[in-house]
C-alpha positions in Angstrom: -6.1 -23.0 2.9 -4.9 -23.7 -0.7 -2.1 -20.8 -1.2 0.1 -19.8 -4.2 3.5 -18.9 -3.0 5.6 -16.3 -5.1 9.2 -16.2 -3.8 11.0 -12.8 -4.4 14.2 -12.5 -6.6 14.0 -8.7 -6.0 11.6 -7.9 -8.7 10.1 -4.2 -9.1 7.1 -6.1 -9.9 6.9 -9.0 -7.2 3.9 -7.5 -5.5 2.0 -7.8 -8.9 2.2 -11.1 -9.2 0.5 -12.0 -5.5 -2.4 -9.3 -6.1 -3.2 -11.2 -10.3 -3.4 -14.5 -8.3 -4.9 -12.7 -5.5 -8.1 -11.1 -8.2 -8.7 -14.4 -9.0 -9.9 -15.3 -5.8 -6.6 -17.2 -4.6 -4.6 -16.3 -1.8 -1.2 -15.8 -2.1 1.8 -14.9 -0.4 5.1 -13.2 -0.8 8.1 -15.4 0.7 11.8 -13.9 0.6 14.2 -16.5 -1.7 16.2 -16.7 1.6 13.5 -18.8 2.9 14.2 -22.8 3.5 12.5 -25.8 1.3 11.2 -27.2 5.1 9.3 -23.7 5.5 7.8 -24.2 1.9 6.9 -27.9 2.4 5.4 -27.0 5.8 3.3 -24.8 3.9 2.0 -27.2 1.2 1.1 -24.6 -1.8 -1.0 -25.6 -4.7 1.9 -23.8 -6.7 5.1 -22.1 -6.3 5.9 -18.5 -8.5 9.7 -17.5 -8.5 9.7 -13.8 -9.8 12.1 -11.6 -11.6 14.7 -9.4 -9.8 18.2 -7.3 -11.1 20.6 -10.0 -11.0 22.2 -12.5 -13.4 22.5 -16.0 -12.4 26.5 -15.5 -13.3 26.7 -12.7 -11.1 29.2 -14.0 -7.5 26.4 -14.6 -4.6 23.6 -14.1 -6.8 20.5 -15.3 -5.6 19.0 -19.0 -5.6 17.2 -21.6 -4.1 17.4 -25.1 -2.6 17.0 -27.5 -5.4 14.6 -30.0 -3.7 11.8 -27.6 -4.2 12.0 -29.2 -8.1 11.6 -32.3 -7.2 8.7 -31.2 -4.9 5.6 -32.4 -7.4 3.8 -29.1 -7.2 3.6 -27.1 -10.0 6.3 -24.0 -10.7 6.2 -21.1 -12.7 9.5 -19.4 -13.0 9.6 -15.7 -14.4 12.4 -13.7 -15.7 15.3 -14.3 -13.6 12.8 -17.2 -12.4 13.2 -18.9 -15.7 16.7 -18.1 -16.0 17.6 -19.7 -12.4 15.9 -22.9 -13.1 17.7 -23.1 -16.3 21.0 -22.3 -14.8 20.6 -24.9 -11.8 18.8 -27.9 -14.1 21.7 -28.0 -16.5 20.9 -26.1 -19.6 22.6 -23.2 -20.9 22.1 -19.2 -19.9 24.5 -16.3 -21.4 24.2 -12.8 -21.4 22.4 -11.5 -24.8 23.8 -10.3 -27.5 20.9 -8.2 -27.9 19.4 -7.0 -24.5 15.5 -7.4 -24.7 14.0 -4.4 -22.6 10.1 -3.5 -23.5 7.4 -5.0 -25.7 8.1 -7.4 -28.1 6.1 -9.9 -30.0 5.3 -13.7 -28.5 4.3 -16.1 -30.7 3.0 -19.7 -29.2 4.7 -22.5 -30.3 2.4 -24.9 -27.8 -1.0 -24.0 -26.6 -1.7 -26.7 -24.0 -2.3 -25.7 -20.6 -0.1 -22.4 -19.9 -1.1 -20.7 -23.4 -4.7 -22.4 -23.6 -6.9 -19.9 -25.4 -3.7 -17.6 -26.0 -3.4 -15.6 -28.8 -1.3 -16.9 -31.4 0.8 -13.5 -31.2 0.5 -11.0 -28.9 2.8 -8.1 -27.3 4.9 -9.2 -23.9 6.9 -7.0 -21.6 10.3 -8.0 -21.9 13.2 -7.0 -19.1 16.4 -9.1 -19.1 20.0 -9.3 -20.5 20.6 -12.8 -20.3 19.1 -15.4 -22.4 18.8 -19.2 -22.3 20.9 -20.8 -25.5 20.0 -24.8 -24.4 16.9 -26.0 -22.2 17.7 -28.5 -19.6 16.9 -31.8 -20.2 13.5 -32.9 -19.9 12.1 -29.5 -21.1 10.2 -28.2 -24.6 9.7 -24.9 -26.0 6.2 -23.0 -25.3 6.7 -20.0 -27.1 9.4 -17.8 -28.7 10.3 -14.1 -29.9 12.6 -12.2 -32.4 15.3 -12.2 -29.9 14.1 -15.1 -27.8 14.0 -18.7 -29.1 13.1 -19.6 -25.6 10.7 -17.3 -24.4 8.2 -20.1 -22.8 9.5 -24.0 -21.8 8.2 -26.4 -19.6 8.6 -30.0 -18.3 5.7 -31.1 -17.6 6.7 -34.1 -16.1 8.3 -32.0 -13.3 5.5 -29.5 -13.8 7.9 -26.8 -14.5 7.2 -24.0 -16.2 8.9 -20.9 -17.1 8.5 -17.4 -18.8 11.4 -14.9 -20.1 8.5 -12.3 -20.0 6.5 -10.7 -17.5 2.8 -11.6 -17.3 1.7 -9.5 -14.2 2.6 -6.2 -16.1 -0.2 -4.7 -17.6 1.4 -4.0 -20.9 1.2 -8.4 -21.2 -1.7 -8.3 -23.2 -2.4 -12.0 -22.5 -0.7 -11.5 -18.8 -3.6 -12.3 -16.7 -4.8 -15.2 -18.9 -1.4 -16.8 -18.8 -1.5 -16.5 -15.2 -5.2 -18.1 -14.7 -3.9 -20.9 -16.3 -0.8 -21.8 -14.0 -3.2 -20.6 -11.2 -6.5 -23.3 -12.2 -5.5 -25.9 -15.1 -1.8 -27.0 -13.8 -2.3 -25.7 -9.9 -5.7 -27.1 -10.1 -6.8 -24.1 -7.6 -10.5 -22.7 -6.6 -11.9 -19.5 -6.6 -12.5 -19.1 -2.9 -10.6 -17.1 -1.3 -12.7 -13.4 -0.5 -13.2 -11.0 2.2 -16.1 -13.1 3.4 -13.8 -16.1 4.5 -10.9 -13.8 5.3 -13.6 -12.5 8.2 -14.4 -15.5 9.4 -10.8 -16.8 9.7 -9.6 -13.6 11.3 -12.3 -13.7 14.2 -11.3 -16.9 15.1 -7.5 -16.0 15.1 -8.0 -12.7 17.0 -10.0 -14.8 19.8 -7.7 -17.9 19.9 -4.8 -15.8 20.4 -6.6 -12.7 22.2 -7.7 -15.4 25.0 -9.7 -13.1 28.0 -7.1 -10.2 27.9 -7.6 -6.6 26.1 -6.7 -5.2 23.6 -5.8 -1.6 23.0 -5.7 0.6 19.2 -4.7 3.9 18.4 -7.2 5.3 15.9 -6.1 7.9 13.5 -9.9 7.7 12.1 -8.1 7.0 8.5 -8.8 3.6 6.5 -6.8 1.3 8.4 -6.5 1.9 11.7 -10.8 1.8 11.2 -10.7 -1.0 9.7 -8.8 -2.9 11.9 -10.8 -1.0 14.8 -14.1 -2.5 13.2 -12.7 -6.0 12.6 -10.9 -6.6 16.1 -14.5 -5.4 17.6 -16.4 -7.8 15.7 -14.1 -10.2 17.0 -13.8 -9.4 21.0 -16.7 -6.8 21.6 -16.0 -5.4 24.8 -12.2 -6.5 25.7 -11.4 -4.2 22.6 -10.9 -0.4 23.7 -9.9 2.8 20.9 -7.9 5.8 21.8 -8.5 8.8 19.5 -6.4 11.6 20.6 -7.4 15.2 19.1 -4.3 17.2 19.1 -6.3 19.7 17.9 -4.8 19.5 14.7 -7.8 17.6 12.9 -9.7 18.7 10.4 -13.3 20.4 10.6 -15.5 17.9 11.8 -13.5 15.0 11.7 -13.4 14.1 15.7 -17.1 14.4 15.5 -17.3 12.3 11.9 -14.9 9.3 14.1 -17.2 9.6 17.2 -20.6 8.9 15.4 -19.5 6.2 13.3 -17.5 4.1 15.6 -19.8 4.8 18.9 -23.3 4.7 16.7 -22.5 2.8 13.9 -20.3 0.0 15.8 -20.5 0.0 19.3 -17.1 0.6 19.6 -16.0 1.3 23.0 -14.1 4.4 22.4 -12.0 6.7 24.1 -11.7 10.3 22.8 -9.1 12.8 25.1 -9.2 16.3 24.3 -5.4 17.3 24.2 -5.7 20.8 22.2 -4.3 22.6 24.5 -1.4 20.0 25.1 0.1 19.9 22.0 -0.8 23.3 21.4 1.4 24.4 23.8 4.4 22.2 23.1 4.1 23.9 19.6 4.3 27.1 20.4 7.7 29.0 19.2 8.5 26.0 17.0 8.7 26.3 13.1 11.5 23.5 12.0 9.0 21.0 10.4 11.1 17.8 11.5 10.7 19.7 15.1 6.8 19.8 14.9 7.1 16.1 13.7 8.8 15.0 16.8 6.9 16.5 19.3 3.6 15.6 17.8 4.8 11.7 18.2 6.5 12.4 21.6 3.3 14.0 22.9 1.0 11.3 20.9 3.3 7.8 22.7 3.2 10.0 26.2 -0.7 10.2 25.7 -1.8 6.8 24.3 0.7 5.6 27.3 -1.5 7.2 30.2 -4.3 6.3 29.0 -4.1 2.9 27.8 -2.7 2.1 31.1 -6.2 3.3 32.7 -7.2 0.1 31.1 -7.1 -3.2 33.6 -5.8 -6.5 31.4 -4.2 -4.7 28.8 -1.9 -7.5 26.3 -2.4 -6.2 22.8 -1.7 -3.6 20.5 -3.7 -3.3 17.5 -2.4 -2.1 14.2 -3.4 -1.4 10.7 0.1 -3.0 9.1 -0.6 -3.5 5.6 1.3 -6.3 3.3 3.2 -3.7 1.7 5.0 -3.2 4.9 5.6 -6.7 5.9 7.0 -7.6 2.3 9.4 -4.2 2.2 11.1 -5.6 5.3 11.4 -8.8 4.4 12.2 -8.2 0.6 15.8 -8.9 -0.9 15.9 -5.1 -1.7 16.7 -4.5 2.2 14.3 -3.1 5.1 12.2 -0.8 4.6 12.9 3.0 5.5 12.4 4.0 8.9 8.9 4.9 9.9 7.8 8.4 11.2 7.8 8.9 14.7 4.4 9.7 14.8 3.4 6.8 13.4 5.8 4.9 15.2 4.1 3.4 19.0 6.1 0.2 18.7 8.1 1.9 21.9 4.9 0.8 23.6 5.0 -2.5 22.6 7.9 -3.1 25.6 7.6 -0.2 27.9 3.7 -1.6 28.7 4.9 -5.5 27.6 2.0 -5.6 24.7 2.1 -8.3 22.1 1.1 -7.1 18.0 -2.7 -7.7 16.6 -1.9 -7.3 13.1 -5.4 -8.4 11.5 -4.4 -6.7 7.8 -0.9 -7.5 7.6 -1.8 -9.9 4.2 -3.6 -7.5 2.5 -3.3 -4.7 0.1 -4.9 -1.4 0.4 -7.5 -2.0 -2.6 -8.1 -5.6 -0.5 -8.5 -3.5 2.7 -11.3 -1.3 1.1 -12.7 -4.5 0.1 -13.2 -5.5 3.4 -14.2 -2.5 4.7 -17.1 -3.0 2.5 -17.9 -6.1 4.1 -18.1 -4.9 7.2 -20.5 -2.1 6.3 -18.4 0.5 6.8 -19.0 3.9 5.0 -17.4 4.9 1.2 -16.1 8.2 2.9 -14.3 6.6 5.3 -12.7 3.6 3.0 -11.7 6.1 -0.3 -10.8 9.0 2.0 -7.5 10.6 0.9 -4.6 10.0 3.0 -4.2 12.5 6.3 -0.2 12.6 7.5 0.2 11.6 11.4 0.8 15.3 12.3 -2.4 16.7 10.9 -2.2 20.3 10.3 0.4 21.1 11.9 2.3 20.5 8.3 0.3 21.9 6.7 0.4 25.2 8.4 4.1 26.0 7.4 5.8 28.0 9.8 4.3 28.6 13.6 1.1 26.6 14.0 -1.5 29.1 16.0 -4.8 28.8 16.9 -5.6 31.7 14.2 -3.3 30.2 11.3 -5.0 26.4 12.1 -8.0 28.6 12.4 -7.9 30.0 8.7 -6.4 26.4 7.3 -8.9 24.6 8.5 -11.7 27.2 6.5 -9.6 27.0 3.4 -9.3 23.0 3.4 -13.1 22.6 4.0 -13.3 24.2 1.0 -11.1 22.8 -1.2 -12.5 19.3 -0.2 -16.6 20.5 -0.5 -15.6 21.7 -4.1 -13.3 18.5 -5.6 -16.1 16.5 -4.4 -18.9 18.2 -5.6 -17.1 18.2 -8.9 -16.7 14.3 -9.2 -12.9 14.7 -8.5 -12.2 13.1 -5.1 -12.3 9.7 -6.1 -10.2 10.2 -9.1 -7.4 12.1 -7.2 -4.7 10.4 -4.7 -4.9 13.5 -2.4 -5.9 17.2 -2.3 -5.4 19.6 0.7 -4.9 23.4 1.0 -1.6 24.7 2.7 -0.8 27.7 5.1 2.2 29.8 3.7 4.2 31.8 5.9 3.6 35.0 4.2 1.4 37.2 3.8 1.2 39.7 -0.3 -0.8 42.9 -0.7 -4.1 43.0 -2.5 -6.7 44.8 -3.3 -10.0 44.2 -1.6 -13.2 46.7 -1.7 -11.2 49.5 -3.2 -8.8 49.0 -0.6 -5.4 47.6 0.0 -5.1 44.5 2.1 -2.2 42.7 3.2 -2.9 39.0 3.8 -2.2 35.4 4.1 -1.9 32.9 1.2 -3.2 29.6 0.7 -1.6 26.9 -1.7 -3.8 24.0 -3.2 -2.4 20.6 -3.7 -4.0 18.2 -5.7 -1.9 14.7 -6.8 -2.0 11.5 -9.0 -0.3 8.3 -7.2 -0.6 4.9 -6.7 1.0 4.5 -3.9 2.1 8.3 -2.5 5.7 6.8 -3.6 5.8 9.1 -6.6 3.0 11.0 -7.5 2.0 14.0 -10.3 0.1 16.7 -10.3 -3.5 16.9 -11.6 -4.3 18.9 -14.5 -7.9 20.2 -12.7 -10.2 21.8 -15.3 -9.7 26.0 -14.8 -13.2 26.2 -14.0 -12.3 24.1 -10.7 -9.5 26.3 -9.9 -11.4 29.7 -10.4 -14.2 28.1 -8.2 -11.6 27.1 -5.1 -10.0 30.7 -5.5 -12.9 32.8 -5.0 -14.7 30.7 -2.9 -11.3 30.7 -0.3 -10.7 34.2 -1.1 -14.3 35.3 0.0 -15.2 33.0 2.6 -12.0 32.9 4.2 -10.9 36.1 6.1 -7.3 37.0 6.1 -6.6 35.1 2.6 -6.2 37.5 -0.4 -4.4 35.4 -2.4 -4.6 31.9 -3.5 -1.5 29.5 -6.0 -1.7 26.3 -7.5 1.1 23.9 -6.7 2.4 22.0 -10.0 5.3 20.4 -8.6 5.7 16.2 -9.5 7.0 13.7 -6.7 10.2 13.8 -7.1 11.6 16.8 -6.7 9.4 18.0 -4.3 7.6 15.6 -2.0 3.3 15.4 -1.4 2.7 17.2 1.9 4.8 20.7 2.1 6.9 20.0 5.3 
């Protein structure tokens, strides 16, 4: 499979450049700059990326790469610190600016053959760097230029070299994704063929070579991924494949009943639902320290999955929805990634019950992973629903979780999902949920007093739930989700709006 490897100098925007290649149909991958020149011959790219990152090639144990990869005869496109690296180790000249170039500024094309072909003559760039490049190393000519940049583009074509002091995978490049089609299919000579369709076909066969005649187990949250990868891993091994949904009783309305009838109906999947209410009910009870709840939800969740998957004769593999954000944030320069939430956490399984990983998404991206849940027919209010935290409710009920309080949360989140939906809203917000407070305020209801619960709304803008904001929801909106709680939901007499951005405060309440 023809690939385009980016390697990662530590970049904020390293992830960028694999998904530009990757929306053209050409699969790429995210290597660390750690990784050796026999790994990246083994490989045999079409084309090599090195990206941007923090540090200056001056700087004592900065980063860098083995030199034989320029002498490899495939083609290389070196941004940022990228350029500056192969400047620094072909023999030409970097210093640190006199003038540090941070932002847009103007490129204008000094050569449009090949990497500027059908560039604009000038156009606005997004510049990021404090060193510069005084001298080119031999063999090399100058692309393009800026104010502050005589050497904003070079090349040596001769070694097919080529190098940018600007980032093209930001969307404030205007030409950024032309530039890149043009490493990508007139100097990397690449084809459009990479798509969910062949990713399917390749994953089957993977899953079944390395599956063999044993099981395979997955934990099913009923969210995007893990159904996804439930879907896929079925398609692939039919009836060795076996899901575990757990309800902890701390689901949603309707949502065990929504996971039943599309897997069982709409899939075939042999499925496994255990009623645990009760269970984790108990183990609650008493307990209103959030990190508390957290850890017995996981505890009770790895005990469960345990038992039950152990019913199951032949058992060697875990399933898992892994996503290439995750596999690139623990490889990545930057240092692992930070540790995941217990509850989300069964990799203790992995050696108390000896099971080996099935990691069919592991190269994708979440946009790539609703791609191919489109492929396999599964349905828009699964793939776009917003993001559900391990512990269900129980976080969202802040303070003791009860019957009655999950009870009155669950009527009061129903609502608040019915009426951003209905609205058009769903799809344009990251997340929106309705929160138990541990309070209760007087009002006044029928010409009498009442003293009652409240209910907080939550409704963000993210891109990746690393930061987020909150939405700006037209008042109309927000009277409608008020009265609607406030008279269809008994014991609520009082209902806030939370306006607080990611960071300070965090998405979820506890």
């Amino acid at each position: 499979m023809q690939e385009i490897v980016v390697i990662d100098f530590g970049s904020q925007y390293t992830q960028l450049i694999a998904r530009r290649v990757r929306e053209l149909k050409v699969y790429s991958e995210i290597l660390p700059y750690t990784v050796s020149f026999s790994e990246i011959e083994k490989r045999k790219p079409a084309g090599i990326i090195l990206s941007g990152g923090p540090a200056s090639v001056f700087e004592k144990d900065s980063p860098t790469i083995d030199k034989k990869i320029f002498n490899f005869k495939i083609p290389i496109l070196g941004i940022c610190y990228g350029m500056q690296l192969i400047t620094y180790l072909l023999g030409g000249k970097v210093s640190p600016a006199e003038k540090r170039e941070y932002g847009k500024a103007i490129l204008k094309i000094d050569d449009f053959s090949d990497l500027f072909a059908d560039v604009k003559d000038e156009s606005i760039v997004w510049m990021s760097h404090a060193d510069k490049i005084n001298k080119m190393p031999e063999g090399f000519f100058k692309l393009a230029h800026t104010e502050n940049s005589s050497y904003a583009a070079m090349a040596d074509r001769v070694r097919k070299i080529f190098t940018l002091q600007f980032h093209p995978e930001v969307a404030h490049t205007e030409e950024g994704k032309k530039i890149i089609k043009n490493f990508v299919f007139k100097i990397c000579g690449c084809k459009p063929i990479w798509n969910m369709h062949s990713f399917i076909e390749r994953e089957i066969e993977n899953i079944r070579k390395k599956v063999g005649h044993n099981k395979v187990v997955c934990a099913l949250s009923g969210g995007v991924d893990s159904t996804v990868t439930a879907v896929l891993v079925n398609k692939a091994i039919g009836n060795a494949f076996t899901c575990i949904f757990v309800d902890n009783g701390l689901l949603r309305t309707g949502e065990r009943e929504k996971v039943e009838e599309m897997l069982r109906n709409n899939f075939n999947i042999n499925l496994k639902v255990i009623e645990a209410s009760d269970r984790f009910l108990k183990k609650l009870k008493g307990i209103t320290d959030p990190e508390r709840k957290r850890k017995i939800i996981g505890r009770e969740f790895i005990k469960i999955f345990e038992e039950e998957a152990k019913k199951i004769k032949g058992v060697k593999f875990l399933a898992q929805g892994t996503l290439y954000p995750d596999v690139i944030e623990s490889v990545s320069i930057k240092g692992p990634s930070a540790t995941i939430k217990s509850h989300h956490n069964v990799g203790g399984l992995l050696k108390r019950m000896k099971l080996q990983l099935i990691e069919p998404l592991r190269e994708l991206f979440k946009d790539e992973v609703r791609q191919l849940g489109k492929e396999l027919a599964i349905a828009e209010e699964i793939l776009y629903r917003h993001p559900f935290p391990g512990p269900g409710l129980a976080i969202r009920c802040v303070g003791e979780v009860t019957p009655d309080r999950l009870d009155i949360l669950r009527q009061a989140d129903k609502i608040v999902l019915e009426e951003i939906k209905n609205s058009g809203w769903y799809k344009k917000v990251w997340q929106s949920f309705a929160v138990l407070l541990p309070l209760k305020t007087v009002g006044v209801m029928g010409d009498e007093r009442t003293y009652e619960h409240v209910i907080a709304i939550r409704i963000v803008h993210s891109i990746d739930g690393m930061t987020a904001d909150w939405v700006r929801l037209p008042y109309e909106i927000l009277e409608k989700l008020s009265n609607r709680i406030i008279n269809e939901v008994k014991g609520v007499n009082r209902v806030v709006y939370d306006i607080t951005s990611k960071p300070p405060g965090t998405i979820e309440w506890e």
